[in-house]
Amino acid sequence: MTTLLLTHPACLKHNTGEHHPESVSRLRTVLRHLDREEFHFLQRDQAPRATHAQLELAHPTRYIEAIEAAVPAEEGQFNSIDGDTMISQGTWEAALRSVGGVCFGVDEVMQKKARNVFCATRPPGHHAETAKAMGFCFFSNAAIGAIHAVARYPEVKRAAVVDFDVHHGNGTQEIFYNSPNLFYASSHQSPAFPETGKESETGVANNICNVELAPGSRPKEFRAAYEEKILPALRKFNPDFLVISAGFDAHARDPLAHLRLGTQDFVWVTEELCKVANECCDGRVVSVMEGGYDVDALASSVAAHVKTLMRA
Ligand SMILES: [Zn+2]
């Protein structure tokens, strides 16, 4: 068993318009890196479409229908949710593949067909709340994957999402907040979009763990956030399944944020998270791509992350 890479060509058809940071070229460059010789041993498959029932694990029917109804009739047209969350003709299919990939990844891990999974999909998901698209996100991919694991597999009593994207995953937090069997931990720059994720936001049963990092924070502060807070909280929660919201915009070269991480820090945090998963849940991990807006830094960071998953 090895790492399974899930993606789908439809994720390259979610057009966000010219000069948008969440661009098609992000995923195109990531996939080019993952085509290199060193990734020869990856298993590869296409991300299936999410079912309506999977979307409804986190979102009400009327919201799902409103997103579908906002898809423009013609290619080249756009509808904007909040000024930067753009819907084009390809958005619906891409969003379904992004949710479907995480759920299928959970199935493949649970059925021992893959050791762990990386979903190279877009749009990202962690800003999407129960009934609110925002921050380039429509459906809460990682949250739905974790809920799917609990809903479908009796041996999964508790599922966790750990999010090292530089932005707080307000959507995942909102969806998990009142569910003691779902855990969400995030390290993020503060202040920064979306201005949520205070350390005082702890969920109904200490099932939320936020660590705020000041702009300019370096690897030392990032690693301390995990060693002192997130990893102990995750071990205490003792998940039966771990989903990683893998955003790479805490990289020093990222244009949308101001942390100073490098590729090695993403390797380190991936190793640490896989260690906890090995201790708690037989290494069951599905990682899903969130942000990362310097295309080259994103692609090399994803490559390093996936290589680490392959060694886990
Ligand atoms: Zn982000």
GROMACS .gro file of N, CA, C and O in nm, residues 126-203:
model
  312
  126HIS      N    1  -1.185   2.528   0.312
  126HIS     CA    2  -1.195   2.550   0.457
  126HIS      C    3  -1.262   2.680   0.500
  126HIS      O    4  -1.295   2.695   0.617
  127HIS      N    5  -1.285   2.773   0.406
  127HIS     CA    6  -1.360   2.895   0.442
  127HIS      C    7  -1.512   2.879   0.421
  127HIS      O    8  -1.587   2.968   0.460
  128ALA      N    9  -1.555   2.771   0.357
  128ALA     CA   10  -1.699   2.754   0.329
  128ALA      C   11  -1.772   2.712   0.456
  128ALA      O   12  -1.744   2.606   0.513
  129GLU      N   13  -1.863   2.798   0.502
  129GLU     CA   14  -1.943   2.764   0.620
  129GLU      C   15  -2.067   2.686   0.578
  129GLU      O   16  -2.091   2.662   0.461
  130THR      N   17  -2.149   2.648   0.678
  130THR     CA   18  -2.268   2.568   0.651
  130THR      C   19  -2.348   2.623   0.534
  130THR      O   20  -2.386   2.549   0.444
  131ALA      N   21  -2.372   2.753   0.533
  131ALA     CA   22  -2.455   2.813   0.428
  131ALA      C   23  -2.394   2.942   0.376
  131ALA      O   24  -2.464   3.038   0.345
  132LYS      N   25  -2.262   2.944   0.364
  132LYS     CA   26  -2.195   3.065   0.317
  132LYS      C   27  -2.066   3.031   0.243
  132LYS      O   28  -1.973   2.976   0.302
  133ALA      N   29  -2.064   3.065   0.113
  133ALA     CA   30  -1.939   3.052   0.035
  133ALA      C   31  -1.858   3.178   0.058
  133ALA      O   32  -1.912   3.289   0.062
  134MET      N   33  -1.729   3.164   0.073
  134MET     CA   34  -1.641   3.280   0.088
  134MET      C   35  -1.496   3.237   0.072
  134MET      O   36  -1.465   3.117   0.076
  135GLY      N   37  -1.408   3.336   0.053
  135GLY     CA   38  -1.264   3.308   0.050
  135GLY      C   39  -1.225   3.200  -0.049
  135GLY      O   40  -1.145   3.113  -0.017
  136PHE      N   41  -1.282   3.206  -0.169
  136PHE     CA   42  -1.252   3.112  -0.280
  136PHE      C   43  -1.314   2.973  -0.259
  136PHE      O   44  -1.284   2.881  -0.333
  137CYS      N   45  -1.396   2.954  -0.154
  137CYS     CA   46  -1.446   2.820  -0.117
  137CYS      C   47  -1.598   2.812  -0.128
  137CYS      O   48  -1.669   2.908  -0.094
  138PHE      N   49  -1.649   2.697  -0.170
  138PHE     CA   50  -1.794   2.675  -0.184
  138PHE      C   51  -1.846   2.566  -0.091
  138PHE      O   52  -1.946   2.584  -0.024
  139PHE      N   53  -1.777   2.453  -0.090
  139PHE     CA   54  -1.815   2.343  -0.001
  139PHE      C   55  -1.695   2.309   0.088
  139PHE      O   56  -1.580   2.317   0.046
  140SER      N   57  -1.725   2.268   0.210
  140SER     CA   58  -1.620   2.248   0.310
  140SER      C   59  -1.559   2.108   0.295
  140SER      O   60  -1.590   2.016   0.371
  141ASN      N   61  -1.470   2.095   0.197
  141ASN     CA   62  -1.416   1.963   0.157
  141ASN      C   63  -1.364   1.880   0.274
  141ASN      O   64  -1.403   1.763   0.291
  142ALA      N   65  -1.276   1.939   0.352
  142ALA     CA   66  -1.211   1.862   0.461
  142ALA      C   67  -1.313   1.822   0.568
  142ALA      O   68  -1.313   1.709   0.616
  143ALA      N   69  -1.401   1.917   0.604
  143ALA     CA   70  -1.503   1.888   0.706
  143ALA      C   71  -1.593   1.775   0.660
  143ALA      O   72  -1.624   1.683   0.738
  144ILE      N   73  -1.636   1.781   0.535
  144ILE     CA   74  -1.724   1.676   0.482
  144ILE      C   75  -1.653   1.541   0.485
  144ILE      O   76  -1.713   1.439   0.523
  145GLY      N   77  -1.525   1.539   0.450
  145GLY     CA   78  -1.449   1.413   0.454
  145GLY      C   79  -1.447   1.353   0.594
  145GLY      O   80  -1.469   1.232   0.612
  146ALA      N   81  -1.425   1.437   0.694
  146ALA     CA   82  -1.420   1.388   0.833
  146ALA      C   83  -1.558   1.338   0.877
  146ALA      O   84  -1.569   1.232   0.941
  147ILE      N   85  -1.662   1.412   0.842
  147ILE     CA   86  -1.798   1.372   0.881
  147ILE      C   87  -1.836   1.242   0.810
  147ILE      O   88  -1.898   1.152   0.868
  148HIS      N   89  -1.797   1.232   0.683
  148HIS     CA   90  -1.821   1.109   0.605
  148HIS      C   91  -1.755   0.988   0.674
  148HIS      O   92  -1.817   0.881   0.684
  149ALA      N   93  -1.634   1.007   0.724
  149ALA     CA   94  -1.564   0.896   0.790
  149ALA      C   95  -1.643   0.848   0.913
  149ALA      O   96  -1.660   0.728   0.935
  150VAL      N   97  -1.693   0.944   0.991
  150VAL     CA   98  -1.770   0.909   1.112
  150VAL      C   99  -1.905   0.848   1.074
  150VAL      O  100  -1.951   0.751   1.136
  151ALA      N  101  -1.968   0.906   0.972
  151ALA     CA  102  -2.104   0.862   0.935
  151ALA      C  103  -2.104   0.723   0.873
  151ALA      O  104  -2.195   0.644   0.895
  152ARG      N  105  -1.998   0.691   0.798
  152ARG     CA  106  -2.002   0.567   0.720
  152ARG      C  107  -1.935   0.448   0.790
  152ARG      O  108  -1.973   0.333   0.767
  153TYR      N  109  -1.836   0.476   0.876
  153TYR     CA  110  -1.755   0.366   0.933
  153TYR      C  111  -1.772   0.361   1.084
  153TYR      O  112  -1.725   0.449   1.156
  154PRO      N  113  -1.837   0.256   1.135
  154PRO     CA  114  -1.863   0.247   1.279
  154PRO      C  115  -1.735   0.252   1.363
  154PRO      O  116  -1.738   0.298   1.477
  155GLU      N  117  -1.623   0.206   1.306
  155GLU     CA  118  -1.498   0.208   1.385
  155GLU      C  119  -1.440   0.349   1.396
  155GLU      O  120  -1.347   0.372   1.473
  156VAL      N  121  -1.493   0.444   1.318
  156VAL     CA  122  -1.448   0.583   1.330
  156VAL      C  123  -1.547   0.658   1.420
  156VAL      O  124  -1.654   0.699   1.377
  157LYS      N  125  -1.509   0.669   1.547
  157LYS     CA  126  -1.596   0.738   1.643
  157LYS      C  127  -1.564   0.888   1.644
  157LYS      O  128  -1.651   0.970   1.670
  158ARG      N  129  -1.435   0.920   1.622
  158ARG     CA  130  -1.389   1.061   1.630
  158ARG      C  131  -1.299   1.090   1.511
  158ARG      O  132  -1.209   1.012   1.480
  159ALA      N  133  -1.325   1.204   1.447
  159ALA     CA  134  -1.239   1.244   1.333
  159ALA      C  135  -1.189   1.386   1.355
  159ALA      O  136  -1.257   1.470   1.415
  160ALA      N  137  -1.067   1.411   1.307
  160ALA     CA  138  -1.002   1.540   1.327
  160ALA      C  139  -0.962   1.602   1.194
  160ALA      O  140  -0.929   1.530   1.099
  161VAL      N  141  -0.966   1.734   1.189
  161VAL     CA  142  -0.905   1.808   1.079
  161VAL      C  143  -0.798   1.897   1.139
  161VAL      O  144  -0.825   1.972   1.234
  162VAL      N  145  -0.675   1.887   1.088
  162VAL     CA  146  -0.569   1.981   1.127
  162VAL      C  147  -0.533   2.063   1.003
  162VAL      O  148  -0.515   2.009   0.894
  163ASP      N  149  -0.526   2.194   1.022
  163ASP     CA  150  -0.522   2.291   0.912
  163ASP      C  151  -0.400   2.381   0.929
  163ASP      O  152  -0.396   2.465   1.018
  164PHE      N  153  -0.298   2.362   0.840
  164PHE     CA  154  -0.180   2.449   0.850
  164PHE      C  155  -0.176   2.556   0.742
  164PHE      O  156  -0.075   2.622   0.723
  165ASP      N  157  -0.289   2.574   0.671
  165ASP     CA  158  -0.303   2.690   0.583
  165ASP      C  159  -0.280   2.817   0.666
  165ASP      O  160  -0.312   2.820   0.785
  166VAL      N  161  -0.228   2.922   0.603
  166VAL     CA  162  -0.196   3.044   0.679
  166VAL      C  163  -0.322   3.118   0.726
  166VAL      O  164  -0.315   3.201   0.816
  167HIS      N  165  -0.436   3.083   0.665
  167HIS     CA  166  -0.562   3.146   0.705
  167HIS      C  167  -0.643   3.052   0.795
  167HIS      O  168  -0.635   2.930   0.779
  168HIS      N  169  -0.720   3.110   0.884
  168HIS     CA  170  -0.805   3.028   0.970
  168HIS      C  171  -0.918   2.966   0.888
  168HIS      O  172  -0.983   3.035   0.809
  169GLY      N  173  -0.945   2.838   0.912
  169GLY     CA  174  -1.054   2.770   0.843
  169GLY      C  175  -1.185   2.792   0.917
  169GLY      O  176  -1.238   2.703   0.983
  170ASN      N  177  -1.239   2.910   0.900
  170ASN     CA  178  -1.362   2.947   0.971
  170ASN      C  179  -1.477   2.852   0.938
  170ASN      O  180  -1.562   2.825   1.024
  171GLY      N  181  -1.477   2.799   0.815
  171GLY     CA  182  -1.586   2.710   0.775
  171GLY      C  183  -1.579   2.578   0.849
  171GLY      O  184  -1.678   2.532   0.908
  172THR      N  185  -1.462   2.516   0.850
  172THR     CA  186  -1.447   2.389   0.921
  172THR      C  187  -1.480   2.408   1.068
  172THR      O  188  -1.551   2.326   1.129
  173GLN      N  189  -1.430   2.516   1.126
  173GLN     CA  190  -1.457   2.541   1.268
  173GLN      C  191  -1.607   2.555   1.295
  173GLN      O  192  -1.660   2.496   1.390
  174GLU      N  193  -1.674   2.633   1.211
  174GLU     CA  194  -1.818   2.656   1.232
  174GLU      C  195  -1.895   2.525   1.224
  174GLU      O  196  -1.985   2.498   1.304
  175ILE      N  197  -1.858   2.441   1.128
  175ILE     CA  198  -1.930   2.315   1.107
  175ILE      C  199  -1.904   2.217   1.223
  175ILE      O  200  -1.991   2.141   1.262
  176PHE      N  201  -1.784   2.222   1.282
  176PHE     CA  202  -1.748   2.128   1.388
  176PHE      C  203  -1.782   2.178   1.529
  176PHE      O  204  -1.775   2.100   1.624
  177TYR      N  205  -1.812   2.306   1.543
  177TYR     CA  206  -1.809   2.372   1.674
  177TYR      C  207  -1.887   2.300   1.784
  177TYR      O  208  -1.840   2.288   1.897
  178ASN      N  209  -2.006   2.250   1.748
  178ASN     CA  210  -2.093   2.189   1.850
  178ASN      C  211  -2.092   2.037   1.848
  178ASN      O  212  -2.181   1.973   1.904
  179SER      N  213  -1.992   1.978   1.783
  179SER     CA  214  -1.984   1.831   1.773
  179SER      C  215  -1.861   1.780   1.847
  179SER      O  216  -1.749   1.787   1.797
  180PRO      N  217  -1.882   1.724   1.968
  180PRO     CA  218  -1.768   1.679   2.048
  180PRO      C  219  -1.685   1.569   1.981
  180PRO      O  220  -1.569   1.550   2.018
  181ASN      N  221  -1.741   1.498   1.885
  181ASN     CA  222  -1.665   1.389   1.819
  181ASN      C  223  -1.589   1.437   1.696
  181ASN      O  224  -1.527   1.357   1.627
  182LEU      N  225  -1.593   1.569   1.670
  182LEU     CA  226  -1.517   1.628   1.559
  182LEU      C  227  -1.422   1.733   1.616
  182LEU      O  228  -1.463   1.818   1.695
  183PHE      N  229  -1.296   1.725   1.576
  183PHE     CA  230  -1.191   1.812   1.631
  183PHE      C  231  -1.131   1.893   1.518
  183PHE      O  232  -1.103   1.840   1.409
  184TYR      N  233  -1.110   2.022   1.543
  184TYR     CA  234  -1.046   2.108   1.444
  184TYR      C  235  -0.934   2.187   1.510
  184TYR      O  236  -0.955   2.253   1.612
  185ALA      N  237  -0.814   2.179   1.453
  185ALA     CA  238  -0.702   2.259   1.501
  185ALA      C  239  -0.644   2.337   1.385
  185ALA      O  240  -0.634   2.286   1.273
  186SER      N  241  -0.606   2.462   1.412
  186SER     CA  242  -0.553   2.548   1.307
  186SER      C  243  -0.440   2.635   1.360
  186SER      O  244  -0.450   2.692   1.468
  187SER      N  245  -0.334   2.644   1.280
  187SER     CA  246  -0.232   2.748   1.301
  187SER      C  247  -0.251   2.848   1.189
  187SER      O  248  -0.265   2.810   1.073
  188HIS      N  249  -0.256   2.976   1.223
  188HIS     CA  250  -0.284   3.076   1.119
  188HIS      C  251  -0.231   3.212   1.158
  188HIS      O  252  -0.216   3.243   1.277
  189GLN      N  253  -0.206   3.294   1.057
  189GLN     CA  254  -0.165   3.431   1.083
  189GLN      C  255  -0.282   3.509   1.140
  189GLN      O  256  -0.396   3.495   1.097
  190SER      N  257  -0.252   3.593   1.240
  190SER     CA  258  -0.353   3.681   1.298
  190SER      C  259  -0.286   3.812   1.338
  190SER      O  260  -0.185   3.808   1.409
  191PRO      N  261  -0.335   3.928   1.296
  191PRO     CA  262  -0.456   3.945   1.215
  191PRO      C  263  -0.436   3.907   1.068
  191PRO      O  264  -0.327   3.927   1.015
  192ALA      N  265  -0.543   3.856   1.010
  192ALA     CA  266  -0.548   3.822   0.867
  192ALA      C  267  -0.689   3.776   0.836
  192ALA      O  268  -0.766   3.740   0.927
  193PHE      N  269  -0.722   3.773   0.706
  193PHE     CA  270  -0.848   3.714   0.663
  193PHE      C  271  -0.861   3.574   0.724
  193PHE      O  272  -0.760   3.502   0.725
  194PRO      N  273  -0.974   3.528   0.770
  194PRO     CA  274  -1.106   3.592   0.777
  194PRO      C  275  -1.134   3.654   0.915
  194PRO      O  276  -1.249   3.681   0.944
  195GLU      N  277  -1.027   3.677   0.993
  195GLU     CA  278  -1.037   3.743   1.124
  195GLU      C  279  -1.108   3.658   1.230
  195GLU      O  280  -1.151   3.710   1.333
  196THR      N  281  -1.121   3.530   1.207
  196THR     CA  282  -1.172   3.438   1.311
  196THR      C  283  -1.052   3.356   1.362
  196THR      O  284  -0.939   3.378   1.320
  197GLY      N  285  -1.080   3.263   1.453
  197GLY     CA  286  -0.973   3.174   1.500
  197GLY      C  287  -0.897   3.225   1.621
  197GLY      O  288  -0.778   3.199   1.636
  198LYS      N  289  -0.967   3.295   1.708
  198LYS     CA  290  -0.904   3.337   1.833
  198LYS      C  291  -0.882   3.214   1.921
  198LYS      O  292  -0.957   3.115   1.913
  199GLU      N  293  -0.783   3.223   2.009
  199GLU     CA  294  -0.753   3.108   2.094
  199GLU      C  295  -0.866   3.082   2.194
  199GLU      O  296  -0.879   2.973   2.249
  200SER      N  297  -0.949   3.185   2.215
  200SER     CA  298  -1.065   3.170   2.305
  200SER      C  299  -1.180   3.091   2.241
  200SER      O  300  -1.274   3.053   2.309
  201GLU      N  301  -1.173   3.066   2.110
  201GLU     CA  302  -1.277   2.987   2.042
  201GLU      C  303  -1.239   2.840   2.057
  201GLU      O  304  -1.151   2.791   1.987
  202THR      N  305  -1.304   2.771   2.151
  202THR     CA  306  -1.258   2.636   2.186
  202THR      C  307  -1.360   2.525   2.160
  202THR      O  308  -1.333   2.409   2.189
  203GLY      N  309  -1.478   2.563   2.105
  203GLY     CA  310  -1.577   2.460   2.073
  203GLY      C  311  -1.655   2.416   2.195
  203GLY      O  312  -1.626   2.457   2.309
   0.00000   0.00000   0.00000
